[in-house]
Short mmCIF file of C-alpha atoms in Angstrom, two decimals:
data_model
loop_
_atom_site.label_atom_id
_atom_site.label_comp_id
_atom_site.label_asym_id
_atom_site.label_seq_id
_atom_site.Cartn_x
_atom_site.Cartn_y
_atom_site.Cartn_z
CA MET A 1 -20.23 11.05 -9.03
CA LEU A 2 -16.94 12.23 -10.53
CA ILE A 3 -13.94 11.70 -8.26
CA LEU A 4 -10.50 13.24 -8.74
CA ALA A 5 -7.93 11.07 -6.95
CA ILE A 6 -4.39 12.15 -6.10
CA GLU A 7 -1.64 9.73 -5.03
CA THR A 8 1.79 11.31 -4.40
CA THR A 9 3.34 9.25 -1.62
CA GLY A 10 6.37 8.01 -3.53
CA GLU A 11 8.69 8.38 -6.49
CA TYR A 12 5.91 7.39 -8.88
CA CYS A 13 2.77 9.48 -8.50
CA SER A 14 -0.62 8.75 -10.00
CA PHE A 15 -3.82 10.64 -10.71
CA ALA A 16 -7.24 9.45 -11.80
CA VAL A 17 -10.75 10.59 -12.59
CA CYS A 18 -13.36 7.95 -11.82
CA GLU A 19 -17.13 7.94 -12.19
CA ASP A 20 -18.66 5.36 -9.89
CA ALA A 21 -16.69 2.17 -10.71
CA ASN A 22 -15.57 3.43 -14.13
CA VAL A 23 -12.10 4.87 -14.72
CA LYS A 24 -12.38 7.83 -17.08
CA SER A 25 -8.67 8.68 -17.02
CA ALA A 26 -5.51 7.67 -15.21
CA LEU A 27 -1.95 8.93 -15.25
CA MET A 28 1.20 7.64 -13.55
CA VAL A 29 4.51 9.50 -13.77
CA ARG A 30 7.89 9.47 -12.10
CA THR A 31 8.50 12.69 -10.24
CA TYR A 32 11.90 13.40 -8.76
CA GLN A 33 12.24 16.62 -6.77
CA ASP A 34 9.90 18.43 -9.16
CA LEU A 35 6.46 17.32 -7.99
CA LEU A 36 5.50 20.73 -6.62
CA ILE A 37 6.23 22.36 -9.98
CA ARG A 38 4.55 19.69 -12.11
CA LEU A 39 1.51 18.86 -9.98
CA PRO A 40 -0.94 21.44 -11.45
CA SER A 41 -0.14 20.41 -15.03
CA LEU A 42 -0.37 16.69 -14.19
CA ILE A 43 -3.83 17.14 -12.70
CA GLU A 44 -4.85 19.26 -15.68
CA ALA A 45 -3.67 16.49 -18.04
CA THR A 46 -5.70 13.92 -16.09
CA LEU A 47 -8.82 16.09 -16.29
CA ASN A 48 -8.30 16.75 -20.00
CA GLN A 49 -7.94 13.04 -20.70
CA ALA A 50 -11.28 12.46 -18.95
CA GLN A 51 -12.79 15.44 -20.78
CA VAL A 52 -14.04 17.01 -17.57
CA SER A 53 -13.35 20.27 -15.76
CA LEU A 54 -12.54 20.87 -12.11
CA ASP A 55 -15.99 22.37 -11.65
CA GLU A 56 -17.54 19.04 -12.69
CA ILE A 57 -15.62 17.10 -10.03
CA SER A 58 -17.90 16.00 -7.18
CA LEU A 59 -15.32 14.69 -4.71
CA ILE A 60 -11.57 14.90 -4.18
CA ALA A 61 -9.76 11.84 -2.85
CA VAL A 62 -6.16 11.89 -1.66
CA SER A 63 -3.64 9.33 -0.48
CA LEU A 64 -2.51 10.18 3.07
CA GLY A 65 0.56 7.98 3.41
CA PRO A 66 2.70 6.77 5.00
CA GLY A 67 5.28 7.36 2.31
CA SER A 68 7.74 10.06 1.31
CA PHE A 69 7.36 12.95 3.75
CA THR A 70 7.69 15.72 1.17
CA SER A 71 5.72 14.13 -1.67
CA THR A 72 2.88 13.10 0.62
CA ARG A 73 2.68 16.57 2.16
CA ILE A 74 2.60 18.22 -1.28
CA GLY A 75 -0.23 15.99 -2.50
CA VAL A 76 -2.35 16.37 0.63
CA SER A 77 -1.83 20.15 0.73
CA TYR A 78 -2.78 20.52 -2.93
CA ALA A 79 -5.88 18.35 -2.51
CA LYS A 80 -6.96 20.42 0.50
CA ALA A 81 -6.41 23.64 -1.44
CA LEU A 82 -8.62 22.35 -4.26
CA ALA A 83 -11.32 21.32 -1.79
CA TYR A 84 -11.24 24.77 -0.15
CA ALA A 85 -11.19 26.71 -3.41
CA LEU A 86 -13.88 24.67 -5.15
CA ASP A 87 -15.98 24.01 -2.04
CA LYS A 88 -15.84 20.27 -2.75
CA PRO A 89 -15.85 17.41 -0.22
CA ILE A 90 -12.55 15.63 0.35
CA ILE A 91 -11.77 12.13 1.60
CA GLY A 92 -8.33 10.97 2.74
CA ILE A 93 -7.39 7.32 2.26
CA GLY A 94 -4.53 5.40 3.87
CA THR A 95 -1.93 4.39 1.31
CA LEU A 96 -1.33 0.94 2.78
CA LYS A 97 -5.03 0.07 2.66
CA SER A 98 -5.19 1.23 -0.95
CA ILE A 99 -2.38 -1.20 -1.76
CA ALA A 100 -4.10 -4.02 0.13
CA VAL A 101 -7.41 -3.67 -1.72
CA SER A 102 -5.61 -3.81 -5.07
CA VAL A 103 -4.61 -7.47 -4.76
CA PRO A 104 -6.79 -10.60 -4.83
CA ALA A 105 -6.85 -12.57 -1.58
CA PRO A 106 -8.95 -15.53 -0.41
CA VAL A 107 -11.46 -15.04 2.39
CA GLY A 108 -9.70 -15.36 5.73
CA ALA A 109 -6.27 -14.44 4.35
CA LEU A 110 -4.01 -11.91 6.03
CA VAL A 111 -3.06 -9.16 3.59
CA VAL A 112 0.18 -7.37 4.46
CA PRO A 113 0.93 -4.28 2.32
CA MET A 114 4.51 -3.01 2.45
CA TYR A 115 6.26 0.18 1.44
CA PRO A 116 9.95 1.15 1.89
CA SER A 117 10.28 3.63 4.74
CA ARG A 118 13.56 5.54 4.62
CA PRO A 119 16.40 5.35 2.06
CA THR A 120 18.88 4.91 4.91
CA ARG A 121 17.02 1.90 6.34
CA GLU A 122 17.31 -0.87 3.75
CA TYR A 123 15.45 -3.43 5.86
CA GLU A 124 12.72 -1.23 7.33
CA ALA A 125 9.22 -0.93 5.89
CA TYR A 126 5.93 0.79 6.45
CA THR A 127 3.34 -1.91 6.83
CA ALA A 128 -0.09 -2.78 8.17
CA THR A 129 -2.08 -6.01 8.35
CA PHE A 130 -5.62 -6.62 7.13
CA LYS A 131 -7.83 -9.71 7.12
CA ARG A 132 -10.03 -10.49 4.15
CA CYS A 133 -13.62 -10.83 5.39
CA GLY A 134 -15.92 -11.32 2.42
CA ASP A 135 -15.63 -8.22 0.25
CA GLU A 136 -14.15 -6.13 3.06
CA LEU A 137 -10.72 -5.78 4.65
CA GLU A 138 -10.68 -5.77 8.44
CA LEU A 139 -7.79 -3.90 10.08
CA VAL A 140 -5.68 -6.20 12.26
CA GLN A 141 -2.49 -4.15 12.71
CA PRO A 142 -2.46 -0.35 12.11
CA ASP A 143 0.18 1.48 10.06
CA ARG A 144 3.68 1.26 11.50
CA ALA A 145 7.37 1.11 10.59
CA ILE A 146 9.08 -2.19 11.34
CA GLU A 147 12.27 -4.08 10.52
CA ILE A 148 11.66 -6.85 7.99
CA SER A 149 13.20 -9.46 10.29
CA ALA A 150 10.78 -8.49 13.08
CA LEU A 151 7.84 -8.62 10.69
CA VAL A 152 8.88 -12.06 9.49
CA ASN A 153 9.02 -13.30 13.08
CA GLU A 154 5.47 -12.05 13.64
CA LEU A 155 4.10 -13.57 10.45
CA HIS A 156 5.86 -16.89 10.97
CA ASP A 157 3.21 -17.97 13.47
CA ALA A 158 0.23 -16.88 11.38
CA SER A 159 -2.32 -19.63 10.89
CA SER A 160 -4.07 -17.87 7.98
CA PRO A 161 -2.90 -17.71 4.35
CA LEU A 162 -0.62 -14.74 3.73
CA VAL A 163 -0.63 -12.26 0.87
CA VAL A 164 2.32 -9.85 1.04
CA CYS A 165 2.01 -6.97 -1.41
CA GLY A 166 3.26 -3.50 -2.21
CA ILE A 167 6.66 -2.15 -3.15
CA ILE A 168 8.87 -5.05 -2.12
CA ARG A 169 12.61 -4.48 -2.25
CA SER A 170 14.56 -7.35 -3.79
CA SER A 171 16.69 -7.50 -0.63
CA TRP A 172 13.55 -8.45 1.33
CA ASN A 173 12.58 -11.46 -0.77
CA GLU A 174 14.73 -14.07 0.91
CA LEU A 175 13.56 -13.06 4.39
CA LEU A 176 9.92 -12.90 3.36
CA ARG A 177 10.04 -16.33 1.76
CA THR A 178 11.09 -17.86 5.07
CA VAL A 179 7.57 -17.22 6.35
CA LEU A 180 6.23 -20.73 5.88
CA GLU A 181 3.02 -22.24 7.09
CA PRO A 182 3.50 -25.85 8.22
CA GLY A 183 3.14 -28.07 5.18
CA ASN A 184 2.37 -25.20 2.83
CA ALA A 185 4.24 -23.02 0.36
CA ALA A 186 5.66 -19.57 0.95
CA PRO A 187 3.30 -16.59 1.14
CA ILE A 188 2.06 -15.03 -2.05
CA LEU A 189 4.24 -12.02 -2.92
CA VAL A 190 2.48 -9.47 -5.13
CA PRO A 191 4.47 -6.38 -6.21
CA THR A 192 1.91 -3.55 -6.21
CA MET A 193 2.28 0.19 -6.74
CA PRO A 194 0.10 2.65 -4.84
CA SER A 195 -2.68 3.69 -7.21
CA ALA A 196 -4.93 6.72 -7.53
CA ILE A 197 -7.58 4.38 -8.94
CA ALA A 198 -7.63 2.38 -5.69
CA ILE A 199 -7.78 5.65 -3.74
CA ALA A 200 -10.81 6.74 -5.79
CA HIS A 201 -12.62 3.42 -5.31
CA LEU A 202 -12.11 3.44 -1.54
CA ALA A 203 -13.28 7.05 -1.34
CA ALA A 204 -16.39 6.17 -3.37
CA GLN A 205 -17.18 3.29 -1.02
CA ARG A 206 -16.87 5.50 2.03
CA TRP A 207 -19.05 8.19 0.45
CA GLN A 208 -21.72 5.61 -0.32
CA ARG A 209 -21.68 4.45 3.31
CA THR A 210 -21.56 7.83 5.04
CA GLY A 211 -22.60 10.46 2.51
CA LYS A 212 -19.96 12.88 3.76
CA GLY A 213 -16.29 13.72 3.43
CA ASP A 214 -13.57 14.48 5.94
CA ASP A 215 -13.15 17.80 7.73
CA VAL A 216 -10.84 19.60 5.32
CA SER A 217 -9.27 21.58 8.17
CA GLN A 218 -8.34 18.40 10.03
CA ILE A 219 -7.15 16.13 7.24
CA LYS A 220 -3.38 15.61 7.33
CA PRO A 221 -0.70 13.20 6.14
CA THR A 222 0.02 9.96 7.98
CA TYR A 223 3.72 10.02 8.78
CA VAL A 224 4.21 7.12 11.29
CA LEU A 225 7.89 8.10 11.67
CA PRO A 226 9.19 11.54 12.74
CA SER A 227 10.24 13.79 9.88
CA GLN A 228 13.87 14.88 9.47
CA ALA A 229 12.94 18.29 10.91
CA GLU A 230 11.50 16.62 14.01
CA ALA A 231 14.29 14.08 14.42
CA ARG A 232 17.18 16.52 13.94
CA PHE A 233 15.87 19.87 15.11
CA GLY A 234 12.78 19.16 17.21
CA ILE A 235 10.56 21.06 14.77
CA TYR A 236 7.07 19.55 14.69
CA VAL A 237 5.68 19.23 11.16
CA THR A 238 1.95 18.68 10.52
#
């Protein structure tokens, strides 16, 4: 099965074509206010590198967020348009889970992926919490936005080993390193970018379990926080 994966939740976007567990091509680029213009050519470049055509793609996988409102919306909308036009199944994957599966963690560990939320909130992050159970990650705390100090207070009482990963601002490091288990060292901090490869692998796993994709008409970005249009003008954005 050939999977085209699209990850556009932040400043650095990535794209991949994977066949089963094999990565045939991968591309990561910085996009700044020009993603909408560049997206078709970036996907074309990823397909060309893999030497496959869109018609050969079996499944489209897309990162749903949370992340940048505009970039996430562009990526999800484009993925849905491809699925409609090509009559291909589509699977949406949570960005935080894709970060969590990208890092090694011992069985029983709590894996806490993090992602900066808003430029105006230096000490606020999107985060979730997962527990490593064998080869799987069990959801403990769903996606949310939280102040770093509040997150640290929550994690301070954790009895399990901690693996904190994701895009970790340097200003967060001192606070995060205060999360100590009695008699043990600080949690493992693993800087990790969201990855289209991880999105593809998670989509492949779900397809193997269920044999079906998401309803293309219902798939939508995960925002967690209200958009600027909602917060300022009361305009609901889907």
